[in-house]
Short mmCIF file of C-alpha atoms in Angstrom, two decimals:
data_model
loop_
_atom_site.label_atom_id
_atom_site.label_comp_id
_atom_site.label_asym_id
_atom_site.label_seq_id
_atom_site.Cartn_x
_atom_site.Cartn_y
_atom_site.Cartn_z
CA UNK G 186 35.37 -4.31 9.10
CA UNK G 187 32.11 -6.27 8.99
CA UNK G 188 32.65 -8.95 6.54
CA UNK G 189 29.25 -8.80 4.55
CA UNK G 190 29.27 -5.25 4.71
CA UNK G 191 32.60 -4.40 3.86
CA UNK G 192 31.56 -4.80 0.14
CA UNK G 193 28.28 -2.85 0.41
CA UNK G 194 30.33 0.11 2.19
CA UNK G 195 32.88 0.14 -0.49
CA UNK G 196 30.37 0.44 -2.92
CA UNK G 197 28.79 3.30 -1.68
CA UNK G 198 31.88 5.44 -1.90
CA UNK G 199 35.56 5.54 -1.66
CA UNK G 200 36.60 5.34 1.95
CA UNK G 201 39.69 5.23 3.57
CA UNK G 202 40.26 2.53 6.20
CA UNK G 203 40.30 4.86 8.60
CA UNK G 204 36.77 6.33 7.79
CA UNK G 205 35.45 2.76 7.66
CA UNK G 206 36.87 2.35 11.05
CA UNK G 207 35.14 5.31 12.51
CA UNK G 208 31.77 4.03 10.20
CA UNK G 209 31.89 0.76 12.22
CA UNK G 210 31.97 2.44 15.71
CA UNK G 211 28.90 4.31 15.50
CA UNK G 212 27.26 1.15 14.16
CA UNK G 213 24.98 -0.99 16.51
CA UNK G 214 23.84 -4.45 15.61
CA UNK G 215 20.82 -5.71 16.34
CA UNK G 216 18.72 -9.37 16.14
CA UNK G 217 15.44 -8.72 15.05
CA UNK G 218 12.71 -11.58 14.73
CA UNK G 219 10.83 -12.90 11.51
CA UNK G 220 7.80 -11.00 11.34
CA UNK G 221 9.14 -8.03 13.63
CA UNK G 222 8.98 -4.44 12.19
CA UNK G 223 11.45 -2.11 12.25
CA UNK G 224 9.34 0.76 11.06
CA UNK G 225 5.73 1.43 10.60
CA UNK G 226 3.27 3.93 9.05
CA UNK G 227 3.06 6.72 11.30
CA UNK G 228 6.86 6.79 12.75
CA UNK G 229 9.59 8.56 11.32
CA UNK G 230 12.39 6.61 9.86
CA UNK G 231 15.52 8.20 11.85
CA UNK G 232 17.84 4.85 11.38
CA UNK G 233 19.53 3.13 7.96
CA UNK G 234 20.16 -0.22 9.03
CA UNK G 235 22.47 -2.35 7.21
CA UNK G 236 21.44 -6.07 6.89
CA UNK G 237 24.21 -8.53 7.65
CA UNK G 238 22.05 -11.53 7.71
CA UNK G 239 18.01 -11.92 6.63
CA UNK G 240 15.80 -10.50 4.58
CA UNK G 241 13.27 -7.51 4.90
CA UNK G 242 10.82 -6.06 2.87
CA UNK G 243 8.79 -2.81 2.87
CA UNK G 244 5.38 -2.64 2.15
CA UNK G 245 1.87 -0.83 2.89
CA UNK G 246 -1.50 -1.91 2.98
CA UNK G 247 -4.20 -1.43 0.06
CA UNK G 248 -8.03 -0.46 0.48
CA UNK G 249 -8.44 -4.16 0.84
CA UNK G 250 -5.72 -4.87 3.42
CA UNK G 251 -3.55 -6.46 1.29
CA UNK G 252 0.25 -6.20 1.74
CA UNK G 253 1.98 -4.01 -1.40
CA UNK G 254 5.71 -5.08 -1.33
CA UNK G 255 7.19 -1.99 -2.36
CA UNK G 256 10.87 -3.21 -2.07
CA UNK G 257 12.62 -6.66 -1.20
CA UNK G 258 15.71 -6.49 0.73
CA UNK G 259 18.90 -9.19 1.86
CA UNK G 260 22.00 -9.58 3.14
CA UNK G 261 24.34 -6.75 2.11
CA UNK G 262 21.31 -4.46 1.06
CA UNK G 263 20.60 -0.80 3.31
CA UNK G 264 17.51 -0.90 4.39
CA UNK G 265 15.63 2.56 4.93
CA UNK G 266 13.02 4.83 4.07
CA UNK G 267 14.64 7.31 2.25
CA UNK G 268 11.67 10.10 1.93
CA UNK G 269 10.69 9.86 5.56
CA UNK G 270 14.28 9.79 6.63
CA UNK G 271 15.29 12.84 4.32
CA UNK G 272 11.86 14.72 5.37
CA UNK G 273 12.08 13.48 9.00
CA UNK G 274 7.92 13.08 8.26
CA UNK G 275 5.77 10.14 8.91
CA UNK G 276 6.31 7.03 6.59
CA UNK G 277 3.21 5.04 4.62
CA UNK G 278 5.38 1.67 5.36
CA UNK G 279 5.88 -1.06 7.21
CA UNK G 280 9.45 -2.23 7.14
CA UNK G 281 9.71 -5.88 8.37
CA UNK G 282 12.04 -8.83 8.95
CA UNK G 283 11.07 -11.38 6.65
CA UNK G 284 13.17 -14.39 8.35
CA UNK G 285 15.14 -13.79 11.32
CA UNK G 286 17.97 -11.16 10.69
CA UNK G 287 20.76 -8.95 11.88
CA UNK G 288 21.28 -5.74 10.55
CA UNK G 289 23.38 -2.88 12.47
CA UNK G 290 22.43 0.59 12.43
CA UNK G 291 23.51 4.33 11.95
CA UNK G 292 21.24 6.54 13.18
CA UNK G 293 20.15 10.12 11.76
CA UNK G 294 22.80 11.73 14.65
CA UNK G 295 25.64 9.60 14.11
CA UNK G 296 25.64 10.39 10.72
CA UNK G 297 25.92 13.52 10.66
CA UNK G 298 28.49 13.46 12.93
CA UNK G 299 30.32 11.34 10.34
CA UNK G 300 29.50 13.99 7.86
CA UNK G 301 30.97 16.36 10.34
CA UNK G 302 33.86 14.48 10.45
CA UNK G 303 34.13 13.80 6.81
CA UNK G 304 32.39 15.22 3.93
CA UNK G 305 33.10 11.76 1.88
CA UNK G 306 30.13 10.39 4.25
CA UNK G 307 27.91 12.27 1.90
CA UNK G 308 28.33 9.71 -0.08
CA UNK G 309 26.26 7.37 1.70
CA UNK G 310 22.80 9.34 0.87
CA UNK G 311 22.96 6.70 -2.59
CA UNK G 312 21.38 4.39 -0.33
CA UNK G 313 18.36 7.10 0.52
CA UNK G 314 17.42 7.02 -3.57
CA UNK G 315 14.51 4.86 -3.14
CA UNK G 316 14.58 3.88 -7.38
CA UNK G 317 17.60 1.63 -6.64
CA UNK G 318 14.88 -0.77 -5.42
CA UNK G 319 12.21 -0.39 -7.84
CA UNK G 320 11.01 -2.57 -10.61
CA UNK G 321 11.05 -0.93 -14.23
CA UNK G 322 7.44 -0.54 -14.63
CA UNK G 323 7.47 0.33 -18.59
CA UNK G 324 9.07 -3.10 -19.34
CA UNK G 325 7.00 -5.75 -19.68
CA UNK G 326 6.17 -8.42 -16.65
CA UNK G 327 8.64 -10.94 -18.14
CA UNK G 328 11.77 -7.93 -18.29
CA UNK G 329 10.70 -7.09 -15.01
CA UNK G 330 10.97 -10.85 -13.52
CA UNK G 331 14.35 -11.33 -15.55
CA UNK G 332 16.05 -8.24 -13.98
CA UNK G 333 15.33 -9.15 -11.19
CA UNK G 334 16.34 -12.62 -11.58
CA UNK G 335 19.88 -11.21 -12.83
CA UNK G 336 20.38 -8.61 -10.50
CA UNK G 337 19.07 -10.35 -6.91
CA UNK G 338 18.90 -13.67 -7.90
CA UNK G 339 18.87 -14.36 -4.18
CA UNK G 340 15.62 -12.61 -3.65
CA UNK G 341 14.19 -15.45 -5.81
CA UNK G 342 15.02 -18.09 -3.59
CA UNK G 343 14.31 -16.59 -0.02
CA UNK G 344 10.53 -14.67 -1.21
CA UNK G 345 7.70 -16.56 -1.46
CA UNK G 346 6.24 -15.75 -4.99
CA UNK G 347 3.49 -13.37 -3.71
CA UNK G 348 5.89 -11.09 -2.65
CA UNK G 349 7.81 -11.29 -5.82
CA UNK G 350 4.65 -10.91 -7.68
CA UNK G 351 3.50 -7.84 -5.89
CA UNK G 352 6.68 -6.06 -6.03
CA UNK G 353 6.83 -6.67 -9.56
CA UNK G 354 3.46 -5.31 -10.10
CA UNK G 355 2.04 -8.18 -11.52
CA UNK G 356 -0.25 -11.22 -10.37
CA UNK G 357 1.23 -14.58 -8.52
CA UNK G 358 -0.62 -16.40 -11.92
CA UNK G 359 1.21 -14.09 -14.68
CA UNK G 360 4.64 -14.77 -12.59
CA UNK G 361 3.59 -18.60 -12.55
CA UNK G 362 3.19 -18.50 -16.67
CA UNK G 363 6.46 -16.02 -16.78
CA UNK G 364 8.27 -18.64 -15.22
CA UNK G 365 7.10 -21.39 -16.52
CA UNK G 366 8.07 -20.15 -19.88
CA UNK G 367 11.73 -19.00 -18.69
CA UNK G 368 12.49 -22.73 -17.30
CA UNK G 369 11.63 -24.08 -20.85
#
């Protein structure tokens, strides 16, 4: 099995080693560049991809351009876009390689045929729940950067805090203060 995702597919579900063998046969790798998309608004999202190695995040643009990090992904995460994937309709986002990555892929056909094969592969639509990624917007700024801080403390170290601070919901200057008053 693929070392950094051996964990991540255990954790989706109990599989034998047989099913994770048949999982890792319809999976394709690929190298994608920093700053290379792998979806954006207007296509359909028709692929999970699995990241290996990198970092991604998701975002769309504002009436003023600006990026809106929606969701921050790394190594071991599944990276897809679980309405347009589940709807097979157009997605709002722009999925993109933050630092040169490898992910490897299952697309919408394969599967199925998994599914097909094995009704335990339903057990990989927990990755298409898109709250698993999504800041708790009724705590306050400070809960919000702590979670995160416990839960994917190496999203902290590989974002610049811009990103952080968008997909947090908050301003780069309120992170700046929240951290400033964690480090004392």
């Amino acid at each position: 099995m693929l070392n950094i995702l051996d964990t991540t597919f255990r954790s989706l579900g109990q599989f034998s080693e047989e099913e994770l063998n048949k999982l890792e046969k319809l999976l394709t790798p690929h190298n994608i560049e920093a700053g290379e998309a792998l979806l954006k608004p207007g296509e359909t999202c028709s692929t999970i991809h699995f990241i290996s190695l990198g970092a991604f995040y998701l975002y769309q643009r504002n009436e003023e351009l600006d990026k809106v990090v929606d969701a921050l992904f790394v190594e071991g995460d599944c990276l897809v876009d679980g309405l347009s994937f589940t709807s097979q309709k157009p997605t709002k986002y722009t999925m993109e390689a933050f630092v040169n990555s490898t992910v490897y892929s299952l697309e919408l056909n394969d599967l199925h045929q998994l599914i097909e094969w094995s009704p335990k592969f339903f057990q990989l639509g927990k990755v298409l729940d898109p709250s698993t990624n999504l800041p708790n917007l009724r705590n306050t700024p400070q809960q919000r950067y702590e979670e995160l801080l416990a839960q994917y403390p190496t999203i902290i170290k590989i974002f610049p805090l811009k990103h952080i601070a968008s997909f947090l919901r908050i301003t780069p200057e309120t992170l700046s203060r929240i951290r400033k008053n964690i480090s004392k």
